[in-house]
Each structure stands twice: as structure tokens, then as C-alpha cells.
mmCIF file with all atom_site columns, C-alpha atoms in Angstrom:
data_model
loop_
_atom_site.group_PDB
_atom_site.id
_atom_site.type_symbol
_atom_site.label_atom_id
_atom_site.label_alt_id
_atom_site.label_comp_id
_atom_site.label_asym_id
_atom_site.label_entity_id
_atom_site.label_seq_id
_atom_site.pdbx_PDB_ins_code
_atom_site.Cartn_x
_atom_site.Cartn_y
_atom_site.Cartn_z
_atom_site.occupancy
_atom_site.B_iso_or_equiv
_atom_site.pdbx_formal_charge
_atom_site.auth_seq_id
_atom_site.auth_comp_id
_atom_site.auth_asym_id
_atom_site.auth_atom_id
_atom_site.pdbx_PDB_model_num
ATOM 1  C CA . MET Q 1 1  ? -29.668 15.514 -1.825  1.00 51.00 ? 16 MET Q CA 1
ATOM 2  C CA . THR Q 1 2  ? -27.347 14.100 -0.911  1.00 51.00 ? 17 THR Q CA 1
ATOM 3  C CA . LEU Q 1 3  ? -24.047 14.222 -2.271  1.00 41.00 ? 18 LEU Q CA 1
ATOM 4  C CA . PRO Q 1 4  ? -21.583 10.392 -2.830  1.00 47.00 ? 19 PRO Q CA 1
ATOM 5  C CA . VAL Q 1 5  ? -19.129 8.820  0.231   1.00 49.00 ? 20 VAL Q CA 1
ATOM 6  C CA . MET Q 1 6  ? -16.421 9.458  -1.268  1.00 55.00 ? 21 MET Q CA 1
ATOM 7  C CA . SER Q 1 7  ? -14.567 5.566  -1.863  1.00 55.00 ? 22 SER Q CA 1
ATOM 8  C CA . HIS Q 1 8  ? -11.321 4.795  1.262   1.00 66.00 ? 23 HIS Q CA 1
ATOM 9  C CA . ASP Q 1 9  ? -10.444 1.864  -1.552  1.00 87.00 ? 24 ASP Q CA 1
ATOM 10 C CA . SER Q 1 10 ? -6.988  3.221  -2.952  1.00 89.00 ? 25 SER Q CA 1
ATOM 11 C CA . GLU Q 1 11 ? -7.281  1.100  -6.538  1.00 92.00 ? 26 GLU Q CA 1
ATOM 12 C CA . TYR Q 1 12 ? -10.576 3.520  -6.943  1.00 93.00 ? 27 TYR Q CA 1
ATOM 13 C CA . TYR Q 1 13 ? -8.174  6.326  -6.994  1.00 94.00 ? 28 TYR Q CA 1
ATOM 14 C CA . ARG Q 1 14 ? -5.318  4.628  -8.715  1.00 94.00 ? 29 ARG Q CA 1
ATOM 15 C CA . SER Q 1 15 ? -7.714  3.386  -11.470 1.00 95.00 ? 30 SER Q CA 1
ATOM 16 C CA . GLU Q 1 16 ? -9.053  7.666  -11.362 1.00 96.00 ? 31 GLU Q CA 1
ATOM 17 C CA . VAL Q 1 17 ? -5.627  8.421  -11.691 1.00 97.00 ? 32 VAL Q CA 1
ATOM 18 C CA . GLU Q 1 18 ? -5.063  6.427  -15.122 1.00 97.00 ? 33 GLU Q CA 1
ATOM 19 C CA . ARG Q 1 19 ? -9.022  8.185  -16.185 1.00 97.00 ? 34 ARG Q CA 1
ATOM 20 C CA . CYS Q 1 20 ? -7.495  11.906 -15.307 1.00 97.00 ? 35 CYS Q CA 1
ATOM 21 C CA . ARG Q 1 21 ? -3.338  11.168 -16.905 1.00 97.00 ? 36 ARG Q CA 1
ATOM 22 C CA . GLU Q 1 22 ? -6.315  9.340  -19.835 1.00 97.00 ? 37 GLU Q CA 1
ATOM 23 C CA . LEU Q 1 23 ? -8.094  12.355 -19.965 1.00 96.00 ? 38 LEU Q CA 1
ATOM 24 C CA . ALA Q 1 24 ? -4.990  15.484 -20.344 1.00 97.00 ? 39 ALA Q CA 1
ATOM 25 C CA . ALA Q 1 25 ? -3.342  13.317 -22.917 1.00 96.00 ? 40 ALA Q CA 1
ATOM 26 C CA . ALA Q 1 26 ? -6.144  13.671 -25.233 1.00 96.00 ? 41 ALA Q CA 1
ATOM 27 C CA . VAL Q 1 27 ? -5.776  17.036 -25.083 1.00 93.00 ? 42 VAL Q CA 1
ATOM 28 C CA . PRO Q 1 28 ? -1.692  17.535 -25.228 1.00 85.00 ? 43 PRO Q CA 1
ATOM 29 C CA . GLY Q 1 29 ? -1.939  21.924 -24.562 1.00 89.00 ? 44 GLY Q CA 1
ATOM 30 C CA . THR Q 1 30 ? -5.200  22.798 -23.830 1.00 92.00 ? 45 THR Q CA 1
ATOM 31 C CA . GLU Q 1 31 ? -5.680  24.428 -19.881 1.00 95.00 ? 46 GLU Q CA 1
ATOM 32 C CA . PHE Q 1 32 ? -7.718  21.093 -19.777 1.00 95.00 ? 47 PHE Q CA 1
ATOM 33 C CA . ALA Q 1 33 ? -5.306  19.001 -20.009 1.00 96.00 ? 48 ALA Q CA 1
ATOM 34 C CA . ARG Q 1 34 ? -3.272  20.484 -16.463 1.00 96.00 ? 49 ARG Q CA 1
ATOM 35 C CA . ARG Q 1 35 ? -6.613  20.794 -15.041 1.00 96.00 ? 50 ARG Q CA 1
ATOM 36 C CA . TRP Q 1 36 ? -6.762  16.869 -16.552 1.00 96.00 ? 51 TRP Q CA 1
ATOM 37 C CA . ARG Q 1 37 ? -2.749  16.317 -14.796 1.00 96.00 ? 52 ARG Q CA 1
ATOM 38 C CA . GLU Q 1 38 ? -3.901  18.497 -11.604 1.00 96.00 ? 53 GLU Q CA 1
ATOM 39 C CA . LEU Q 1 39 ? -6.892  15.889 -10.945 1.00 96.00 ? 54 LEU Q CA 1
ATOM 40 C CA . ALA Q 1 40 ? -4.767  12.984 -11.121 1.00 96.00 ? 55 ALA Q CA 1
ATOM 41 C CA . ASP Q 1 41 ? -2.064  14.082 -8.687  1.00 95.00 ? 56 ASP Q CA 1
ATOM 42 C CA . GLN Q 1 42 ? -4.578  14.605 -6.342  1.00 94.00 ? 57 GLN Q CA 1
ATOM 43 C CA . TYR Q 1 43 ? -6.183  10.973 -7.338  1.00 94.00 ? 58 TYR Q CA 1
ATOM 44 C CA . ALA Q 1 44 ? -2.152  9.987  -6.353  1.00 94.00 ? 59 ALA Q CA 1
ATOM 45 C CA . ILE Q 1 45 ? -2.264  11.523 -3.534  1.00 92.00 ? 60 ILE Q CA 1
ATOM 46 C CA . LEU Q 1 46 ? -5.409  10.394 -2.242  1.00 91.00 ? 61 LEU Q CA 1
ATOM 47 C CA . ALA Q 1 47 ? -4.227  7.071  -3.298  1.00 91.00 ? 62 ALA Q CA 1
ATOM 48 C CA . GLU Q 1 48 ? -0.790  7.481  -1.397  1.00 90.00 ? 63 GLU Q CA 1
ATOM 49 C CA . GLU Q 1 49 ? -3.031  8.143  2.194   1.00 90.00 ? 64 GLU Q CA 1
ATOM 50 C CA . VAL Q 1 50 ? -5.115  5.420  2.239   1.00 90.00 ? 65 VAL Q CA 1
ATOM 51 C CA . ASP Q 1 51 ? -2.412  2.756  1.598   1.00 88.00 ? 66 ASP Q CA 1
ATOM 52 C CA . ALA Q 1 52 ? -0.813  4.612  4.145   1.00 88.00 ? 67 ALA Q CA 1
ATOM 53 C CA . ALA Q 1 53 ? -3.631  4.553  6.415   1.00 86.00 ? 68 ALA Q CA 1
ATOM 54 C CA . ASP Q 1 54 ? -4.262  0.724  6.553   1.00 81.00 ? 69 ASP Q CA 1
ATOM 55 C CA . THR Q 1 55 ? -0.302  0.029  6.573   1.00 82.00 ? 70 THR Q CA 1
ATOM 56 C CA . GLY Q 1 56 ? 0.055   2.488  9.551   1.00 80.00 ? 71 GLY Q CA 1
ATOM 57 C CA . ARG Q 1 57 ? 3.066   5.033  7.258   1.00 77.00 ? 72 ARG Q CA 1
ATOM 58 C CA . VAL Q 1 58 ? 3.677   7.540  6.977   1.00 76.00 ? 73 VAL Q CA 1
ATOM 59 C CA . PRO Q 1 59 ? 2.357   9.676  3.182   1.00 72.00 ? 74 PRO Q CA 1
ATOM 60 C CA . ILE Q 1 60 ? 5.196   10.235 0.960   1.00 76.00 ? 75 ILE Q CA 1
ATOM 61 C CA . LEU Q 1 61 ? 3.283   11.827 -0.677  1.00 66.00 ? 76 LEU Q CA 1
ATOM 62 C CA . ARG Q 1 62 ? 0.910   14.524 1.019   1.00 69.00 ? 77 ARG Q CA 1
ATOM 63 C CA . MET Q 1 63 ? -1.130  17.724 0.015   1.00 64.00 ? 78 MET Q CA 1
ATOM 64 C CA . PRO Q 1 64 ? -1.038  20.514 0.969   1.00 66.00 ? 79 PRO Q CA 1
ATOM 65 C CA . MET Q 1 65 ? -2.857  21.779 4.216   1.00 51.00 ? 80 MET Q CA 1
ATOM 66 C CA . GLN Q 1 66 ? -6.145  23.613 2.289   1.00 49.00 ? 81 GLN Q CA 1
ATOM 67 C CA . GLN Q 1 67 ? -6.209  20.881 0.246   1.00 53.00 ? 82 GLN Q CA 1
ATOM 68 C CA . ALA Q 1 68 ? -6.505  18.348 3.149   1.00 51.00 ? 83 ALA Q CA 1
ATOM 69 C CA . GLN Q 1 69 ? -8.263  20.713 5.588   1.00 49.00 ? 84 GLN Q CA 1
ATOM 70 C CA . GLN Q 1 70 ? -11.216 20.494 2.195   1.00 53.00 ? 85 GLN Q CA 1
ATOM 71 C CA . HIS Q 1 71 ? -10.905 16.788 2.262   1.00 51.00 ? 86 HIS Q CA 1
ATOM 72 C CA . GLN Q 1 72 ? -11.945 16.161 5.555   1.00 51.00 ? 87 GLN Q CA 1
ATOM 73 C CA . GLN Q 1 73 ? -14.307 18.688 6.051   1.00 53.00 ? 88 GLN Q CA 1
ATOM 74 C CA . ARG Q 1 74 ? -15.856 16.580 3.429   1.00 52.00 ? 89 ARG Q CA 1
ATOM 75 C CA . LYS Q 1 75 ? -15.559 13.323 5.200   1.00 49.00 ? 90 LYS Q CA 1
ATOM 76 C CA . GLY Q 1 76 ? -16.660 14.266 8.690   1.00 49.00 ? 91 GLY Q CA 1
#
């Protein structure tokens, strides 16, 4: 089984932020809403990191260290 290739396009990540926020709004006040909001936050961080890497600046938002290590392992 092959894993899907991670996109490095910040626009893709930003569209996922919006999709996750819409899903969270559809189920307010539930554990599902909380999880969708967490995913939206993670996608926002990824989008920021891609934009920062493309422009050579330091990201404004950063993943917690454990998530960053997991993300790097998946990429690499």
C-alpha cells in the first residue's frame, strides 16, 4: 500500500482549513467539532510553514515539537 503524497501547496492547506472549520460548525458543541477545529489549526500551521519556506522567512505559527517530528517523518 502506498501512502498519498503530501502536498506542499499552501493553498491546498488553506482550503483544508476552511473545510475543517465548516465541518466543525456543522456539529457545534461536540467532540467532533473540537477535533475538526484541531485539524483546521494544524492545516493553518502547515500552510504558514510552506509559505514561510517559500519566502525564506521564519514561520509565524509553529507546530508543537512532537507534531513537527511526526510530520517530518511522514515527509521523509
